[in-house]
PDB file of C-alpha atoms in Angstrom:
ATOM      1  CA  UNK R   1     -31.144 -16.228  34.707  1.00 57.00           C
ATOM      2  CA  UNK R   2     -30.416 -19.530  35.086  1.00 56.00           C
ATOM      3  CA  UNK R   3     -28.766 -21.977  37.664  1.00 61.00           C
ATOM      4  CA  UNK R   4     -25.158 -21.668  35.855  1.00 62.00           C
ATOM      5  CA  UNK R   5     -25.477 -17.758  35.650  1.00 63.00           C
ATOM      6  CA  UNK R   6     -26.478 -17.869  31.643  1.00 61.00           C
ATOM      7  CA  UNK R   7     -29.061 -15.055  30.543  1.00 63.00           C
ATOM      8  CA  UNK R   8     -32.290 -16.877  29.711  1.00 62.00           C
ATOM      9  CA  UNK R   9     -34.165 -16.114  26.276  1.00 59.00           C
ATOM     10  CA  UNK R  10     -37.520 -16.241  26.405  1.00 61.00           C
ATOM     11  CA  UNK R  11     -38.725 -18.030  22.790  1.00 56.00           C
ATOM     12  CA  UNK R  12     -42.331 -18.362  21.868  1.00 59.00           C
ATOM     13  CA  UNK R  13     -44.061 -21.165  23.116  1.00 59.00           C
ATOM     14  CA  UNK R  14     -43.630 -24.110  20.969  1.00 58.00           C
ATOM     15  CA  UNK R  15     -41.161 -22.820  19.121  1.00 55.00           C
ATOM     16  CA  UNK R  16     -37.617 -24.700  18.412  1.00 64.00           C
ATOM     17  CA  UNK R  17     -34.597 -21.698  19.522  1.00 64.00           C
ATOM     18  CA  UNK R  18     -32.505 -22.936  16.388  1.00 65.00           C
ATOM     19  CA  UNK R  19     -35.559 -22.672  14.020  1.00 68.00           C
ATOM     20  CA  UNK R  20     -36.070 -19.511  15.494  1.00 66.00           C
ATOM     21  CA  UNK R  21     -33.215 -17.946  15.178  1.00 68.00           C
ATOM     22  CA  UNK R  22     -32.474 -19.676  11.540  1.00 69.00           C
ATOM     23  CA  UNK R  23     -35.822 -17.970  10.470  1.00 69.00           C
ATOM     24  CA  UNK R  24     -35.271 -14.483  11.972  1.00 66.00           C
ATOM     25  CA  UNK R  25     -31.755 -14.511   9.976  1.00 65.00           C
ATOM     26  CA  UNK R  26     -33.014 -15.582   7.020  1.00 68.00           C
ATOM     27  CA  UNK R  27     -35.985 -12.720   7.059  1.00 65.00           C
ATOM     28  CA  UNK R  28     -33.054 -10.243   7.368  1.00 60.00           C
ATOM     29  CA  UNK R  29     -30.886 -11.774   4.880  1.00 62.00           C
ATOM     30  CA  UNK R  30     -33.948 -11.099   2.789  1.00 62.00           C
ATOM     31  CA  UNK R  31     -33.820  -7.424   3.356  1.00 60.00           C
ATOM     32  CA  UNK R  32     -30.006  -7.098   2.566  1.00 58.00           C
ATOM     33  CA  UNK R  33     -29.085  -9.180   0.211  1.00 56.00           C
ATOM     34  CA  UNK R  34     -25.558  -8.490  -0.736  1.00 55.00           C
ATOM     35  CA  UNK R  35     -23.044 -10.407   0.020  1.00 56.00           C
ATOM     36  CA  UNK R  36     -20.074  -8.235  -1.428  1.00 57.00           C
ATOM     37  CA  UNK R  37     -19.462 -11.651  -4.144  1.00 60.00           C
ATOM     38  CA  UNK R  38     -22.573 -11.260  -6.937  1.00 57.00           C
ATOM     39  CA  UNK R  39     -21.919  -7.882  -8.439  1.00 59.00           C
ATOM     40  CA  UNK R  40     -18.954  -7.614 -11.470  1.00 59.00           C
ATOM     41  CA  UNK R  41     -16.269  -5.489 -10.931  1.00 61.00           C
ATOM     42  CA  UNK R  42     -16.994  -2.202 -12.713  1.00 62.00           C
ATOM     43  CA  UNK R  43     -13.599  -1.646 -13.468  1.00 71.00           C
ATOM     44  CA  UNK R  44     -11.649  -3.159 -16.367  1.00 72.00           C
ATOM     45  CA  UNK R  45      -8.610  -4.710 -15.689  1.00 80.00           C
ATOM     46  CA  UNK R  46      -5.567  -2.653 -17.170  1.00 84.00           C
ATOM     47  CA  UNK R  47      -3.163  -4.546 -19.546  1.00 89.00           C
ATOM     48  CA  UNK R  48       0.380  -5.446 -17.166  1.00 90.00           C
ATOM     49  CA  UNK R  49       3.479  -3.308 -18.679  1.00 93.00           C
ATOM     50  CA  UNK R  50       5.791  -4.992 -20.325  1.00 95.00           C
ATOM     51  CA  UNK R  51       8.964  -5.703 -18.422  1.00 95.00           C
ATOM     52  CA  UNK R  52      12.292  -3.460 -18.738  1.00 96.00           C
ATOM     53  CA  UNK R  53      15.969  -4.951 -19.230  1.00 96.00           C
ATOM     54  CA  UNK R  54      16.696  -5.025 -15.428  1.00 96.00           C
ATOM     55  CA  UNK R  55      12.743  -7.193 -14.446  1.00 96.00           C
ATOM     56  CA  UNK R  56      13.718  -9.779 -17.157  1.00 96.00           C
ATOM     57  CA  UNK R  57      17.121 -10.112 -15.717  1.00 96.00           C
ATOM     58  CA  UNK R  58      16.040 -10.453 -12.390  1.00 96.00           C
ATOM     59  CA  UNK R  59      13.393 -12.410 -12.908  1.00 95.00           C
ATOM     60  CA  UNK R  60      15.999 -15.234 -14.989  1.00 96.00           C
ATOM     61  CA  UNK R  61      18.577 -15.052 -11.632  1.00 96.00           C
ATOM     62  CA  UNK R  62      15.241 -14.773  -9.017  1.00 94.00           C
ATOM     63  CA  UNK R  63      15.290 -18.646  -8.208  1.00 93.00           C
ATOM     64  CA  UNK R  64      19.287 -19.590  -8.355  1.00 94.00           C
ATOM     65  CA  UNK R  65      20.106 -16.436  -6.045  1.00 93.00           C
ATOM     66  CA  UNK R  66      17.417 -17.836  -3.638  1.00 93.00           C
ATOM     67  CA  UNK R  67      18.517 -21.780  -3.961  1.00 93.00           C
ATOM     68  CA  UNK R  68      22.713 -19.708  -3.496  1.00 93.00           C
ATOM     69  CA  UNK R  69      21.212 -17.829  -0.420  1.00 91.00           C
ATOM     70  CA  UNK R  70      18.492 -19.541   1.264  1.00 90.00           C
ATOM     71  CA  UNK R  71      16.676 -18.068   3.965  1.00 91.00           C
ATOM     72  CA  UNK R  72      16.764 -14.488   2.069  1.00 91.00           C
ATOM     73  CA  UNK R  73      14.141 -12.303   2.071  1.00 93.00           C
ATOM     74  CA  UNK R  74      12.952 -10.728  -1.932  1.00 93.00           C
ATOM     75  CA  UNK R  75      14.478  -7.337  -0.921  1.00 94.00           C
ATOM     76  CA  UNK R  76      17.728  -8.970   0.310  1.00 94.00           C
ATOM     77  CA  UNK R  77      17.432 -11.379  -3.365  1.00 94.00           C
ATOM     78  CA  UNK R  78      16.500  -8.184  -4.868  1.00 94.00           C
ATOM     79  CA  UNK R  79      19.941  -6.033  -3.618  1.00 94.00           C
ATOM     80  CA  UNK R  80      22.055  -9.260  -4.888  1.00 95.00           C
ATOM     81  CA  UNK R  81      20.608  -9.226  -8.102  1.00 95.00           C
ATOM     82  CA  UNK R  82      20.988  -5.587  -8.700  1.00 95.00           C
ATOM     83  CA  UNK R  83      24.460  -6.038  -7.620  1.00 95.00           C
ATOM     84  CA  UNK R  84      25.220  -8.359 -10.627  1.00 96.00           C
ATOM     85  CA  UNK R  85      23.555  -5.770 -12.991  1.00 96.00           C
ATOM     86  CA  UNK R  86      25.374  -3.088 -12.197  1.00 96.00           C
ATOM     87  CA  UNK R  87      28.619  -5.452 -12.278  1.00 96.00           C
ATOM     88  CA  UNK R  88      27.119  -7.083 -15.738  1.00 95.00           C
ATOM     89  CA  UNK R  89      28.858  -6.540 -18.691  1.00 96.00           C
ATOM     90  CA  UNK R  90      27.435  -4.293 -21.341  1.00 96.00           C
ATOM     91  CA  UNK R  91      27.173  -7.464 -23.565  1.00 96.00           C
ATOM     92  CA  UNK R  92      25.071  -8.932 -21.112  1.00 96.00           C
ATOM     93  CA  UNK R  93      22.731  -6.347 -20.226  1.00 96.00           C
ATOM     94  CA  UNK R  94      22.763  -5.434 -24.158  1.00 98.00           C
ATOM     95  CA  UNK R  95      21.231  -9.088 -24.531  1.00 97.00           C
ATOM     96  CA  UNK R  96      18.644  -8.621 -21.506  1.00 97.00           C
ATOM     97  CA  UNK R  97      17.278  -4.771 -23.532  1.00 98.00           C
ATOM     98  CA  UNK R  98      16.896  -6.781 -26.937  1.00 98.00           C
ATOM     99  CA  UNK R  99      14.854  -9.452 -24.765  1.00 97.00           C
ATOM    100  CA  UNK R 100      12.571  -6.549 -23.306  1.00 97.00           C
ATOM    101  CA  UNK R 101      12.330  -4.642 -27.057  1.00 98.00           C
ATOM    102  CA  UNK R 102      11.360  -8.195 -28.712  1.00 97.00           C
ATOM    103  CA  UNK R 103       9.118  -8.079 -25.164  1.00 96.00           C
ATOM    104  CA  UNK R 104       7.448  -4.379 -25.671  1.00 95.00           C
ATOM    105  CA  UNK R 105       6.834  -4.967 -29.218  1.00 95.00           C
ATOM    106  CA  UNK R 106       5.127  -8.292 -29.057  1.00 95.00           C
ATOM    107  CA  UNK R 107       2.828  -6.702 -25.953  1.00 95.00           C
ATOM    108  CA  UNK R 108       2.373  -3.430 -28.520  1.00 93.00           C
ATOM    109  CA  UNK R 109       0.889  -6.089 -30.844  1.00 94.00           C
ATOM    110  CA  UNK R 110      -1.002  -8.536 -28.127  1.00 93.00           C
ATOM    111  CA  UNK R 111      -2.525  -4.877 -26.613  1.00 92.00           C
ATOM    112  CA  UNK R 112      -2.681  -2.022 -29.496  1.00 91.00           C
ATOM    113  CA  UNK R 113      -3.431   1.239 -28.209  1.00 89.00           C
ATOM    114  CA  UNK R 114      -1.892   0.700 -25.076  1.00 90.00           C
ATOM    115  CA  UNK R 115      -0.627   3.355 -23.045  1.00 89.00           C
ATOM    116  CA  UNK R 116       1.089   2.807 -19.268  1.00 89.00           C
ATOM    117  CA  UNK R 117      -1.582   5.153 -17.308  1.00 86.00           C
ATOM    118  CA  UNK R 118       0.061   5.537 -13.804  1.00 86.00           C
ATOM    119  CA  UNK R 119      -2.715   6.195 -10.756  1.00 83.00           C
ATOM    120  CA  UNK R 120      -2.235   9.350  -9.467  1.00 83.00           C
ATOM    121  CA  UNK R 121      -1.990   9.488  -6.066  1.00 80.00           C
ATOM    122  CA  UNK R 122      -5.036  12.002  -4.056  1.00 76.00           C
ATOM    123  CA  UNK R 123      -4.128  14.288  -2.539  1.00 75.00           C
ATOM    124  CA  UNK R 124      -5.101  12.917   1.308  1.00 70.00           C
ATOM    125  CA  UNK R 125      -2.248  10.627   0.152  1.00 63.00           C
ATOM    126  CA  UNK R 126      -0.036  12.896  -1.133  1.00 61.00           C
ATOM    127  CA  UNK R 127       0.373  14.371   2.417  1.00 59.00           C
ATOM    128  CA  UNK R 128       0.598  10.961   4.417  1.00 59.00           C
ATOM    129  CA  UNK R 129       3.409   9.664   2.035  1.00 57.00           C
ATOM    130  CA  UNK R 130       5.337  13.413   1.418  1.00 58.00           C
ATOM    131  CA  UNK R 131       8.397  13.173   3.829  1.00 61.00           C
ATOM    132  CA  UNK R 132       8.288  15.817   5.795  1.00 58.00           C
ATOM    133  CA  UNK R 133      10.591  19.101   5.844  1.00 59.00           C
ATOM    134  CA  UNK R 134      12.806  19.875   8.616  1.00 64.00           C
ATOM    135  CA  UNK R 135      10.640  20.859  11.568  1.00 63.00           C
ATOM    136  CA  UNK R 136      11.619  24.024  13.070  1.00 65.00           C
ATOM    137  CA  UNK R 137      13.160  24.923  16.601  1.00 76.00           C
ATOM    138  CA  UNK R 138      10.530  25.981  19.049  1.00 76.00           C
ATOM    139  CA  UNK R 139      12.649  28.278  21.380  1.00 75.00           C
ATOM    140  CA  UNK R 140      12.571  27.603  25.014  1.00 80.00           C
ATOM    141  CA  UNK R 141      10.793  29.735  27.613  1.00 83.00           C
ATOM    142  CA  UNK R 142      14.072  31.412  28.678  1.00 83.00           C
ATOM    143  CA  UNK R 143      15.178  32.645  25.020  1.00 81.00           C
ATOM    144  CA  UNK R 144      10.915  33.567  24.354  1.00 80.00           C
ATOM    145  CA  UNK R 145      11.836  35.631  27.951  1.00 84.00           C
ATOM    146  CA  UNK R 146      15.135  37.120  27.195  1.00 83.00           C
ATOM    147  CA  UNK R 147      13.519  38.165  23.868  1.00 81.00           C
ATOM    148  CA  UNK R 148      10.660  39.619  25.557  1.00 82.00           C
ATOM    149  CA  UNK R 149      13.009  41.429  27.995  1.00 83.00           C
ATOM    150  CA  UNK R 150      14.803  43.289  25.045  1.00 80.00           C
ATOM    151  CA  UNK R 151      11.710  44.475  23.883  1.00 78.00           C
ATOM    152  CA  UNK R 152      10.289  45.453  27.138  1.00 77.00           C
ATOM    153  CA  UNK R 153      13.331  47.346  27.718  1.00 73.00           C
ATOM    154  CA  UNK R 154      13.428  49.427  24.352  1.00 62.00           C
ATOM    155  CA  UNK R 155       9.553  50.064  24.377  1.00 55.00           C
ATOM    156  CA  UNK R 156       9.886  51.757  28.084  1.00 54.00           C
ATOM    157  CA  UNK R 157      13.145  54.154  27.046  1.00 53.00           C
ATOM    158  CA  UNK R 158      11.433  55.321  24.140  1.00 53.00           C
ATOM    159  CA  UNK R 159       8.155  55.942  25.255  1.00 53.00           C
ATOM    160  CA  UNK R 160      10.125  58.788  28.023  1.00 51.00           C
TER     161      UNK R 160
END
């Protein structure tokens, strides 16, 4: 131990410790060359889904609602825009439905043969995310003893 309580590391005579560490770590890096960024992604990116009428409506109104209600989070803004969508006249909704159909047609021309393939949840994810049904109530100790007492009385009378 040194004067300040630090542990001394022995380095071969005449070797600068920084150079020694650098050579040791470069040798280690040569043994394990993968740094995570050299290999391209094996999966091919899927084309995006075409937006539906509400998504187009929401995207159009997002900025103006955010300006009118500063400080609101995106979920709160979405609730406001959702209420606007529900209250919108049929003509307004029809306008956005037509735009969604146009986008769907141009999407089909851009990505021929596109088919939406949602990712299925694995069994473990499904079990984790599924909401549990009501947990059955466990009887209390006094209820269990009362049930046992009833059974012990009926079995003792039937034996004789």
